[in-house]
Short mmCIF file of C-alpha atoms in Angstrom, two decimals:
data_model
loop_
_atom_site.label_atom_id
_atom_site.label_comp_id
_atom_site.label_asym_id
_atom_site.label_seq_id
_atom_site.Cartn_x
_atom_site.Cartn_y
_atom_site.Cartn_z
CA UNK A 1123 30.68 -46.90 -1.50
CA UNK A 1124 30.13 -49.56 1.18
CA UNK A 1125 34.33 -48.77 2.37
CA UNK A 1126 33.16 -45.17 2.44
CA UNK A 1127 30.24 -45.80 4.52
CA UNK A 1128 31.86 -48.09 7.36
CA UNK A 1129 34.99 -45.15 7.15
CA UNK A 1130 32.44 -42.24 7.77
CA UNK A 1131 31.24 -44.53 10.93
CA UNK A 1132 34.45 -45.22 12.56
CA UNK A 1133 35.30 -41.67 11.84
CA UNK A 1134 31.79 -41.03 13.63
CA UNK A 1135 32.53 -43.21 16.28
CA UNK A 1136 36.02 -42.26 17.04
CA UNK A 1137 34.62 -38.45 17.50
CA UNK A 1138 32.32 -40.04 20.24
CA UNK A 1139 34.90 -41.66 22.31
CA UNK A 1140 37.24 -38.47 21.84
CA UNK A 1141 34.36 -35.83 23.00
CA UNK A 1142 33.48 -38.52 25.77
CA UNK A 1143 36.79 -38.42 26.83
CA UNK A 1144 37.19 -34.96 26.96
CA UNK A 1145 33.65 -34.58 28.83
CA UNK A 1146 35.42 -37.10 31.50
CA UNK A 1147 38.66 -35.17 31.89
CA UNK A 1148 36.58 -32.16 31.89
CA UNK A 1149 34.60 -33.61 34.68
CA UNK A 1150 37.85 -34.89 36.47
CA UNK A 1151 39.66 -31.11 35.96
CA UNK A 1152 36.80 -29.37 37.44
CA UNK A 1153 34.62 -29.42 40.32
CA UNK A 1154 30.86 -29.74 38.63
CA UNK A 1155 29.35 -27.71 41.68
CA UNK A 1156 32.08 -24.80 41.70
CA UNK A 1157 33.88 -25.15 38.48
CA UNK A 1158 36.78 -24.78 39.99
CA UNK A 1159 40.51 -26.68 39.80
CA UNK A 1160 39.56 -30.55 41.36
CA UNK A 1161 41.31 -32.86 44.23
CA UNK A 1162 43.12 -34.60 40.58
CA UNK A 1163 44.01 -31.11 39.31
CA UNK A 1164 45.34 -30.50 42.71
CA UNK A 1165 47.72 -33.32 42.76
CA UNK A 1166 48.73 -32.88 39.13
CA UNK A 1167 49.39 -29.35 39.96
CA UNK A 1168 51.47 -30.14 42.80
CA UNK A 1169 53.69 -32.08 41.22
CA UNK A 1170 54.32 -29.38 38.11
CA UNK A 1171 54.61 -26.61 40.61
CA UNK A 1172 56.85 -28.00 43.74
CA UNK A 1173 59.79 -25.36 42.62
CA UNK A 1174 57.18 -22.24 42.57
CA UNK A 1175 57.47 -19.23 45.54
CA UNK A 1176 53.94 -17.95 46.04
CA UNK A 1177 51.67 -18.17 49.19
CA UNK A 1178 49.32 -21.28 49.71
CA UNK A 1179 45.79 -20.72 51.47
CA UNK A 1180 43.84 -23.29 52.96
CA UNK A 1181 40.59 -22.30 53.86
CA UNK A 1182 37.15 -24.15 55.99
CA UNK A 1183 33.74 -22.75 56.08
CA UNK A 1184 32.48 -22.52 59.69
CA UNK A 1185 28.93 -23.83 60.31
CA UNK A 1186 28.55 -25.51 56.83
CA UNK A 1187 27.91 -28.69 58.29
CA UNK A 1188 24.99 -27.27 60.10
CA UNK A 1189 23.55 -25.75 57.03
CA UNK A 1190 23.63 -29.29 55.49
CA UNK A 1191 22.07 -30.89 58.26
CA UNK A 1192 19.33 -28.34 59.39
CA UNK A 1193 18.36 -27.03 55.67
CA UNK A 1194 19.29 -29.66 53.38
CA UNK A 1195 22.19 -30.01 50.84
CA UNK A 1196 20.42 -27.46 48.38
CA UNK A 1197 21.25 -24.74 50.58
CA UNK A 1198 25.01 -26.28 51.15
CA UNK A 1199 25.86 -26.48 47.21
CA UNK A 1200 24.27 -22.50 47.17
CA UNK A 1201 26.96 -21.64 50.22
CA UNK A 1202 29.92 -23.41 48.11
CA UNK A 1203 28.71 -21.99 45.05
CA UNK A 1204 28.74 -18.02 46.68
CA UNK A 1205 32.16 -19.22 48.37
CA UNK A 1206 33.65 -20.07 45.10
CA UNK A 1207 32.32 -16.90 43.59
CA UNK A 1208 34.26 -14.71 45.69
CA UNK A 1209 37.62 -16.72 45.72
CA UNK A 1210 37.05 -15.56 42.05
CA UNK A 1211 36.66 -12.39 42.59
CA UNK A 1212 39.37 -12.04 45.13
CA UNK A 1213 42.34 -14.36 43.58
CA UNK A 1214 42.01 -13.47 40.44
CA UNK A 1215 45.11 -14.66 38.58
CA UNK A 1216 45.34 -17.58 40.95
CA UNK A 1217 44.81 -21.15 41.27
CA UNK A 1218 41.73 -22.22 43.33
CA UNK A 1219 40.74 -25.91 44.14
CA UNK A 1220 37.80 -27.45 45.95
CA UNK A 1221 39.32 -30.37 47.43
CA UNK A 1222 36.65 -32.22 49.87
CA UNK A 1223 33.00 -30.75 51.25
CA UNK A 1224 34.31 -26.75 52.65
CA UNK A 1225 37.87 -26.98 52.42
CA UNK A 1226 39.70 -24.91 49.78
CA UNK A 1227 43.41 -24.61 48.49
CA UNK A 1228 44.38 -21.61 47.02
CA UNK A 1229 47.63 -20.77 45.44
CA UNK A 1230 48.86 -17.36 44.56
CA UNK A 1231 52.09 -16.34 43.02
CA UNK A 1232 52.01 -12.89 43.95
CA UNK A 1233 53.70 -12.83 48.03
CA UNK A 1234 52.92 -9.28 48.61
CA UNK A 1235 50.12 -8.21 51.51
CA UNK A 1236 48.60 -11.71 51.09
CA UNK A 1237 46.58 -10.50 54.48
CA UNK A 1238 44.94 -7.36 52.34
CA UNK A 1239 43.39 -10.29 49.93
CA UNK A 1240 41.77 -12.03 53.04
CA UNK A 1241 40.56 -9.01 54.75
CA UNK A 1242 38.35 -8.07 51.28
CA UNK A 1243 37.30 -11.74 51.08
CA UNK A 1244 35.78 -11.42 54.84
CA UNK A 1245 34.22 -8.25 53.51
CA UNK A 1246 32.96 -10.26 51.13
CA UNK A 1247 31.50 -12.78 53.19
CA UNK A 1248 30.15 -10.09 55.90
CA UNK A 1249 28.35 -8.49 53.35
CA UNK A 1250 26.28 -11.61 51.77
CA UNK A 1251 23.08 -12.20 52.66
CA UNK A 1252 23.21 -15.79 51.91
CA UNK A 1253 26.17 -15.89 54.69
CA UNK A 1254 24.83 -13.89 56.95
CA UNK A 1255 21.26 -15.70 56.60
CA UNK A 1256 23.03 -18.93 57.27
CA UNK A 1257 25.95 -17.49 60.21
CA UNK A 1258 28.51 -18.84 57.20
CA UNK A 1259 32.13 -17.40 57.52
CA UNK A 1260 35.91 -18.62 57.34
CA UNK A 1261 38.95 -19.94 58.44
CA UNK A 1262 41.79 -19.29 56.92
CA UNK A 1263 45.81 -20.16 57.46
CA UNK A 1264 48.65 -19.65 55.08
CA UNK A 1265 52.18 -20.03 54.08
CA UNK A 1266 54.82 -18.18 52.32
CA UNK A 1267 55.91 -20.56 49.58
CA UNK A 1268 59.84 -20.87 48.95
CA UNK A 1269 61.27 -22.58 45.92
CA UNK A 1270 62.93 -25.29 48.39
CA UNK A 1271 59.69 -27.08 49.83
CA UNK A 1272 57.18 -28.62 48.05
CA UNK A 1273 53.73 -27.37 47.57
CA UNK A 1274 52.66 -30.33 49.79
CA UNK A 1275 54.47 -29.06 52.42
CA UNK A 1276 53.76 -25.90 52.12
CA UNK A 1277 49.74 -26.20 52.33
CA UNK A 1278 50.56 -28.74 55.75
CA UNK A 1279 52.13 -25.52 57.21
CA UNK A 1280 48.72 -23.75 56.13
CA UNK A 1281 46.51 -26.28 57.51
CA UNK A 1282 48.91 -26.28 61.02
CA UNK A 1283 47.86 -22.49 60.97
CA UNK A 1284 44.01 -23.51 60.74
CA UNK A 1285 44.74 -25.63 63.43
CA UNK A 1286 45.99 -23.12 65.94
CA UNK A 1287 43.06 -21.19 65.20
CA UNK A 1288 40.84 -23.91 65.96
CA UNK A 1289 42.13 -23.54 69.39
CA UNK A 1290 41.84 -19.67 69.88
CA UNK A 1291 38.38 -18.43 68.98
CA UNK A 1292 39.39 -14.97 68.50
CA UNK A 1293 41.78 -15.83 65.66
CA UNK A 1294 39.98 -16.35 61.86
CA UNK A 1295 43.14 -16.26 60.00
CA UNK A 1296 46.81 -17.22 60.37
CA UNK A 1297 50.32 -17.31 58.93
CA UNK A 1298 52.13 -20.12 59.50
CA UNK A 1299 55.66 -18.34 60.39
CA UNK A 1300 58.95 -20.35 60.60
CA UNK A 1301 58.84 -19.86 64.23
CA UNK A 1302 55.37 -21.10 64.55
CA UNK A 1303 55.81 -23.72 62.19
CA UNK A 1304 58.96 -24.35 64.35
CA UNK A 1305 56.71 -24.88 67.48
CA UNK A 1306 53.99 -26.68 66.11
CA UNK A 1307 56.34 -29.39 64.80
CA UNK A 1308 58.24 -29.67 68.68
CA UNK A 1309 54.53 -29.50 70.22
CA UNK A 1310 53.96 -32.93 67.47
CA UNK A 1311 57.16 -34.37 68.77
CA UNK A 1312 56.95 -33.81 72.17
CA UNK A 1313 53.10 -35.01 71.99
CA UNK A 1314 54.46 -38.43 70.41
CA UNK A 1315 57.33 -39.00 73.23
CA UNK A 1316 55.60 -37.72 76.18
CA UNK A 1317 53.51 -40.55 77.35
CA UNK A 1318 56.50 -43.48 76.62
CA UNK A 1319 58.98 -41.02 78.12
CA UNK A 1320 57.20 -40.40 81.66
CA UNK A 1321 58.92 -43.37 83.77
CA UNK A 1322 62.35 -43.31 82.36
CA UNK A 1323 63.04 -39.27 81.26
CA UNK A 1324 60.62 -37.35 83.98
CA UNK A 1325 62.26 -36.67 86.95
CA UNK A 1326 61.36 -34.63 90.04
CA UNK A 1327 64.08 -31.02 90.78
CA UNK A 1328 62.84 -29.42 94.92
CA UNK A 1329 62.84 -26.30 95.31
CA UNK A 1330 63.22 -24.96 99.26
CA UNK A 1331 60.93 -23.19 101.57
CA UNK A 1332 62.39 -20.97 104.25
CA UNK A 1333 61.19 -20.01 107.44
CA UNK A 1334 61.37 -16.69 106.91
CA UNK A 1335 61.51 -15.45 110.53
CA UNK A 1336 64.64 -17.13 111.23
CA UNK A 1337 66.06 -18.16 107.93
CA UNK A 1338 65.81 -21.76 108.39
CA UNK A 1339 64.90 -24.69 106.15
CA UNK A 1340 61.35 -25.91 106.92
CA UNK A 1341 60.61 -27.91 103.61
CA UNK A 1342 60.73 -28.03 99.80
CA UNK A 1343 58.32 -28.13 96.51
CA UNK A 1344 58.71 -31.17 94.08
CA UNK A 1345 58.61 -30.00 90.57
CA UNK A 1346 58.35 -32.10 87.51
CA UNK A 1347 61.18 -31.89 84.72
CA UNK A 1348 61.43 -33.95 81.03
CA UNK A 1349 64.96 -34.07 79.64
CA UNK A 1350 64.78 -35.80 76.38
CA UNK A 1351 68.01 -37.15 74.61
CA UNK A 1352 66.40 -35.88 71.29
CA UNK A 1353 64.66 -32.83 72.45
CA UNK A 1354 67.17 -32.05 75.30
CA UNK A 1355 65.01 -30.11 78.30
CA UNK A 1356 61.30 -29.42 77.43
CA UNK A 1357 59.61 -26.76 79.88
CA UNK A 1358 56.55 -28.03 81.75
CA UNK A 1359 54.55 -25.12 79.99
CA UNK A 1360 55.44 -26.98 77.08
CA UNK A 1361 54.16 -31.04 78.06
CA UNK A 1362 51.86 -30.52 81.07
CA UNK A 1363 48.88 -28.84 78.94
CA UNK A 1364 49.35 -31.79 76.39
CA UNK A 1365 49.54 -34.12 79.31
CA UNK A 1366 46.14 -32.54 80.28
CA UNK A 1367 44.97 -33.11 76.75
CA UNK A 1368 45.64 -36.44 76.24
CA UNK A 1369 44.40 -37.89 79.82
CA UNK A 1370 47.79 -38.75 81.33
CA UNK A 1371 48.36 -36.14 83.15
CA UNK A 1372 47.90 -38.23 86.32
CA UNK A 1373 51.27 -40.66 84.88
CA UNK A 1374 53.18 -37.42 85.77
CA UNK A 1375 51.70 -36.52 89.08
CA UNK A 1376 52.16 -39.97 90.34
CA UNK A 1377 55.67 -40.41 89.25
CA UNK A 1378 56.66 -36.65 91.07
CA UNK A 1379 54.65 -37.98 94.27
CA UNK A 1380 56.60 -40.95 94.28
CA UNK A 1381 59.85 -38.83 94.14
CA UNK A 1382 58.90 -36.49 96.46
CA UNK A 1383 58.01 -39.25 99.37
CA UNK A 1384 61.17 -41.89 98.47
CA UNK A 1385 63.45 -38.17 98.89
CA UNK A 1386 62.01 -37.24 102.30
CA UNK A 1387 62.48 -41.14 103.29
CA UNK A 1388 66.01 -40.62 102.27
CA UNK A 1389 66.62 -37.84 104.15
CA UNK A 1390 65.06 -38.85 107.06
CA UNK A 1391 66.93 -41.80 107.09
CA UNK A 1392 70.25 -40.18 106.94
CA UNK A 1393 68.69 -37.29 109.11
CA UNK A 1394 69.65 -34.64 107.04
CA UNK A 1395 66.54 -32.56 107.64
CA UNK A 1396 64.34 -32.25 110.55
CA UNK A 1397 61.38 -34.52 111.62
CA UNK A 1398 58.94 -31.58 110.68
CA UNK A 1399 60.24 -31.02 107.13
CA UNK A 1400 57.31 -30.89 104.69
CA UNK A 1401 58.14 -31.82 101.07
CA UNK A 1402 55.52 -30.84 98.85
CA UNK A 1403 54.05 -31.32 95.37
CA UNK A 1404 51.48 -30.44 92.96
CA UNK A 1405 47.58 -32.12 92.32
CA UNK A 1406 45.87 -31.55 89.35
CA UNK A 1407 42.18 -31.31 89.07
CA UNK A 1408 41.94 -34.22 87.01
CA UNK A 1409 43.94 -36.64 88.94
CA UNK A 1410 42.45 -35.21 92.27
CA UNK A 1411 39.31 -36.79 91.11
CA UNK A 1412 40.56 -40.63 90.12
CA UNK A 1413 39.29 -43.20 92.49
CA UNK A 1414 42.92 -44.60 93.06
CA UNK A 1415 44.57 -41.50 94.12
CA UNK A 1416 44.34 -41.81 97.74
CA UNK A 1417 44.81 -45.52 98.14
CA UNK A 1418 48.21 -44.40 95.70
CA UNK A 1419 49.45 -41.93 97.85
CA UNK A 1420 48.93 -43.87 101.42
CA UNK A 1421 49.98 -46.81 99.64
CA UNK A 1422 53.57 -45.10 99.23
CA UNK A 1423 53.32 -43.35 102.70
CA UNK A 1424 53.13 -47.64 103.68
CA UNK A 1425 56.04 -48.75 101.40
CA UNK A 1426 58.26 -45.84 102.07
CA UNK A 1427 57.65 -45.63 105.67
CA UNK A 1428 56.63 -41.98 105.69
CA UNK A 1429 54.35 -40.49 107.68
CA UNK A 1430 51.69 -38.24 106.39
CA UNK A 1431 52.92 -35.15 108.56
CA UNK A 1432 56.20 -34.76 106.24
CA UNK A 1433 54.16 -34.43 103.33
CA UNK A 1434 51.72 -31.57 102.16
CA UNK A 1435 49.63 -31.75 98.36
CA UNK A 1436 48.96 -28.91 96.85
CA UNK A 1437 46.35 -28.27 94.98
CA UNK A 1438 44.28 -25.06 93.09
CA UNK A 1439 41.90 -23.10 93.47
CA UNK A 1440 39.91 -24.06 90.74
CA UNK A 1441 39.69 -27.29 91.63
CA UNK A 1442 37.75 -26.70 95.18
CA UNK A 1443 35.36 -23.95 92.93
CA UNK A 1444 34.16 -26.52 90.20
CA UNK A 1445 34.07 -29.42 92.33
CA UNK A 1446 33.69 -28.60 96.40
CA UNK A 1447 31.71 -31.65 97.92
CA UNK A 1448 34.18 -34.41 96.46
CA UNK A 1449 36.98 -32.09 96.53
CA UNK A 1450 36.41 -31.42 100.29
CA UNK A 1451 35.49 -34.97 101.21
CA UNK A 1452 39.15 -36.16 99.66
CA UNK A 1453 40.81 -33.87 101.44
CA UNK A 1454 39.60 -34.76 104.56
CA UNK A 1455 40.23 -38.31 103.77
CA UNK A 1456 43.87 -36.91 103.26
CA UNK A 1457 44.15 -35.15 106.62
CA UNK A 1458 43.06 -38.41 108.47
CA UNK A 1459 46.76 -39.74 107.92
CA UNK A 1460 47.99 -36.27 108.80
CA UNK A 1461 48.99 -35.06 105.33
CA UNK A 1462 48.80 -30.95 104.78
CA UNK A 1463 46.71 -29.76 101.94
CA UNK A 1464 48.20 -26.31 101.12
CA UNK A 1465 45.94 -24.07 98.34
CA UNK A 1466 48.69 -23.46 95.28
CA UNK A 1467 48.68 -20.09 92.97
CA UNK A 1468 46.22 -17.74 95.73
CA UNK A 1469 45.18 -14.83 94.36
CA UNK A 1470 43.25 -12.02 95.43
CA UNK A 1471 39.48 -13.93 93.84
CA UNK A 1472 36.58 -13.63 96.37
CA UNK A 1473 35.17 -16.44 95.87
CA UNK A 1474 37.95 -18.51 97.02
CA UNK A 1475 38.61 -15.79 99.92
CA UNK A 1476 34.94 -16.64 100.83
CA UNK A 1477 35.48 -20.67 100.73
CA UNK A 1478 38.62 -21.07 102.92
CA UNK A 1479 37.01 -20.29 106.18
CA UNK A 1480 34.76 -24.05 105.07
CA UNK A 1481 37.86 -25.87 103.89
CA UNK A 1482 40.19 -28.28 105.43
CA UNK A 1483 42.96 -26.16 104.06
CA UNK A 1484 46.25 -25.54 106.01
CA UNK A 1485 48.73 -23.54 103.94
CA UNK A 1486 47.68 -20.50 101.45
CA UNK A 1487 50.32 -19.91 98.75
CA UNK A 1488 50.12 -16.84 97.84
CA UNK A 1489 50.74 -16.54 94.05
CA UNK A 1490 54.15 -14.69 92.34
CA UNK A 1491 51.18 -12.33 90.69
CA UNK A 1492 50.64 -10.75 94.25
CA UNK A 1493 54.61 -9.51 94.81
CA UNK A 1494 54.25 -8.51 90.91
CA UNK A 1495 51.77 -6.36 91.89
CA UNK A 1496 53.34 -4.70 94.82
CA UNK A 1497 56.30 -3.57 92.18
CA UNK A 1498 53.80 -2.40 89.64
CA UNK A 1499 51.54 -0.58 92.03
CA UNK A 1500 53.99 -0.02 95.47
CA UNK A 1501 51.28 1.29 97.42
CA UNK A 1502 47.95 -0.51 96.16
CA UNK A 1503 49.89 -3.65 96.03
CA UNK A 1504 50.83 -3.42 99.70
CA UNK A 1505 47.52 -2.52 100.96
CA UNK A 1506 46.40 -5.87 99.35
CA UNK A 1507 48.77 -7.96 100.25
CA UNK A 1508 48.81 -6.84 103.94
CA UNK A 1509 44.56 -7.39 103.48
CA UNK A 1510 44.96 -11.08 102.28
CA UNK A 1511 47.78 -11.40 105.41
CA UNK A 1512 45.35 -10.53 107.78
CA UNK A 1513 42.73 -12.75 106.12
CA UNK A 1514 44.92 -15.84 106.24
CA UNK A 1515 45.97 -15.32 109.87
CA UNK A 1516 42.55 -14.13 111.26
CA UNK A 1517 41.03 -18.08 109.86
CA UNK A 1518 44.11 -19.78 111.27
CA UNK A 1519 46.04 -20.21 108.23
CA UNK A 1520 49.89 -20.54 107.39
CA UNK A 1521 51.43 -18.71 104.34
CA UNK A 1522 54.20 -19.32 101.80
CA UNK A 1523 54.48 -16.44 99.33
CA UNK A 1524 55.46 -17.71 95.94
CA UNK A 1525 58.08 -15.87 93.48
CA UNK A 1526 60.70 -14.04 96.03
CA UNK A 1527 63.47 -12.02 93.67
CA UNK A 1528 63.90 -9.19 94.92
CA UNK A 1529 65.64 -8.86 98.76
CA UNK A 1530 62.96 -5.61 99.23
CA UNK A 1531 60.25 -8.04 98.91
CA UNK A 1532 61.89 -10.21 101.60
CA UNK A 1533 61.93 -7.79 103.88
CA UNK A 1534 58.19 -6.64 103.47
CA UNK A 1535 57.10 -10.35 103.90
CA UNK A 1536 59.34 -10.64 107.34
CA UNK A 1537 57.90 -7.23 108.34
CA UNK A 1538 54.51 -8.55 107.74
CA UNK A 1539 54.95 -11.33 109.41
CA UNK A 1540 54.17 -13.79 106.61
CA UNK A 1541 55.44 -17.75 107.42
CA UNK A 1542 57.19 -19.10 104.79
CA UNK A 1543 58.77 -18.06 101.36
CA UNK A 1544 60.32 -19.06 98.34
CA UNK A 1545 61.90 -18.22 94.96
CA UNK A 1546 64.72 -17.50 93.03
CA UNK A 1547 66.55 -15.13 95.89
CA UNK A 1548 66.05 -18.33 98.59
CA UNK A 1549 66.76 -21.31 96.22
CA UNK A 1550 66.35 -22.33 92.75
CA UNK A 1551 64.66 -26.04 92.01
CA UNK A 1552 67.53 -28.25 91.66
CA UNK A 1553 67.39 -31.91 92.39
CA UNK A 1554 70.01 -32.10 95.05
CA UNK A 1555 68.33 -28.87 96.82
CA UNK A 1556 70.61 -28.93 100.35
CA UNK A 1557 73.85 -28.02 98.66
#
């Protein structure tokens, strides 16, 4: 009776242990808030699944955070709880997990008009009060699954999607394509090889400037190039907006300066262009405005023995709009050692129009987007362009027009009496530009 007794206890016991175990792998499988598929289910599934074709999701709530902070955590768990609701409703024979906070995985097995499924989730979510109350909506990227990458991979591609989108507000979804997936991967490469690769890969091609009333040389534009051994050549749309993003943009400006003033020393030394040449090259905004740029620059006018009249910076537009006292105030610093300042990318904008008359500005370049005009619009195009001519000429100012293809636009320039060209039809940039 006693045996019976201690048995009927163990047995009692044992059915403890079991149902607390399964409470705890219950607890592990699913998310308590959402009930749905957990992080652990995730990584279980993962490794079950790798060989599956499908699409994976990833999906962020925007503005959760605030709702958390401003309204308390109540309010969050009510958004997560709607949001898991309608991935419910819309993936229906699919796998959804709650990984971390807002963000969502989704897998789906069915590849067909995966966008149709997102556009009734945003229906969805434009039609909920407790959204709407709260300004609560998505982001969303995704992936076509193939049976060759893993489902690991696969939801990185997704979350490179939500990425992009991060960056263009008038995106809220995204596939991530082979050719975008294709780019994003170069952009990561080329972001991890720019800054080590400035001094010994970047190097600086000129391209000419004509006098275009009698054909003849009168100076050049240095223009930075990155040819990687990996890579091979990597445009500068490509590295100088990451340069820009990652606060070294100035490494690359310096190094072309430094190229463009040791050339003209060259060939002044072995007098191979006049005294007057000008050899040119480009300022950004953000190294415009570093306390050592002008001690830099006349510090290689000293050690190359150049003088300041064989040299001309360019710089934008924008950068005299958003910042015109210091802006104004360098570039007359500049001009006291005879350097030209020429205005880069001119376009038809008032504003600037209205400025140049007050700024120590000796060259306009008229942008390529000008002569584009005149082809798209002859006789509009021409009426503007003769406008701006007049403009330049009436405050004392030079002109290069930018972008010459075509040998019709030549000849409109000459007959218009405009300075100084360049482009494609007078010279491409190559780094020995006199042969």
């Amino acid at each position: 009776m006693g045996i019976n007794f201690m048995l009927l206890i163990f047995i009692v016991f044992q059915i403890g242990v079991f149902l607390k175990y399964l409470q705890v792998k219950k607890q592990l499988t699913k998310d308590d808030l959402t009930k749905l598929y957990s992080r652990k289910t995730y990584n279980e599934f993962c490794k079950s699944k790798n060989s599956s074709t499908g699409v994976t999701f990833l999906l962020n709530l925007n503005n959760f955070k605030k709702v958390n902070d401003l309204y308390g955590h109540e309010e969050g768990d009510l958004v997560l709880s709607q949001t898991s609701i309608f991935l419910k409703q819309i993936f229906i024979k699919d796998e959804i997990f709650r990984i971390s906070g807002d963000e969502f995985y989704i897998f789906s097995h069915n590849i067909k008009n995966p966008s149709d499924k997102i556009e009734k989730l945003r229906e969805l979510f434009s039609n909920s009060f407790l959204m709407k109350k709260y300004n609560v909506s998505f982001t969303l990227g995704y992936h076509k699954k193939s049976s060759c990458i893993s489902l690991h991979e696969s939801l990185k591609c997704s979350d490179m999607a939500i990425a992009a989108i991060k960056k263009n507000s008038e995106l809220w979804y995204k596939e991530a394509t082979s050719n975008f997936i294709e780019r994003a991967r170069r952009n990561e490469k080329i972001k991890s090889l720019l800054e080590n690769s400035i001094n010994s890969e970047f190097y600086a091609v000129f391209q000419p400037k004509y006098n275009l009333s009698d054909n003849t040389l009168s100076g050049a534009e240095a223009l930075a190039r990155w040819e990687n051994h990996e890579l091979k050549f990597i445009s500068p749309a490509e590295f100088i907006p990451l340069a820009e993003k990652m606060g070294i943009v100035y490494k690359i400006d310096y190094k072309i300066a430094e190229e463009a003033i040791k050339k003209v020393a060259s060939l002044l030394d072995k007098k191979s262009i006049k005294n007057d040449f000008r050899l040119s090259f480009n300022m950004s905004s953000e190294t415009f405005m570093r306390e050592d740029m002008i001690p830099y620059i006349f510090d290689l006018l000293n050690f190359y023995k150049v003088d300041g009249k064989n040299i001309e910076i360019e710089i934008t537009e924008t950068m005299i709009l958003t910042n015109s006292k210091t802006t104004i105030e360098r570039l007359e610093k500049l001009k006291e050692r005879d350097i030209l300042i020429s205005m880069d990318d001119f376009t038809a904008g008032y504003s600037t129009v209205g400025l140049l008359a007050t700024l120590p500005v000796d060259i306009v370049k008229f942008d390529r987007s000008l002569i584009l005009a005149m082809n798209e619009d002859e006789q509009k195009g021409k009426v503007i362009y003769k406008g701006l001519v007049k403009i330049m000429k009436s405050l004392g100012l030079k002109i290069v027009a930018e972008g010459i293809e075509k040998q019709e636009d030549l000849e409109f320039l000459i007959q218009n009496s405009v300075e100084y060209g360049q482009g494609f039809l007078l010279g491409k940039p190559q780094r020995d530009f006199l042969n």
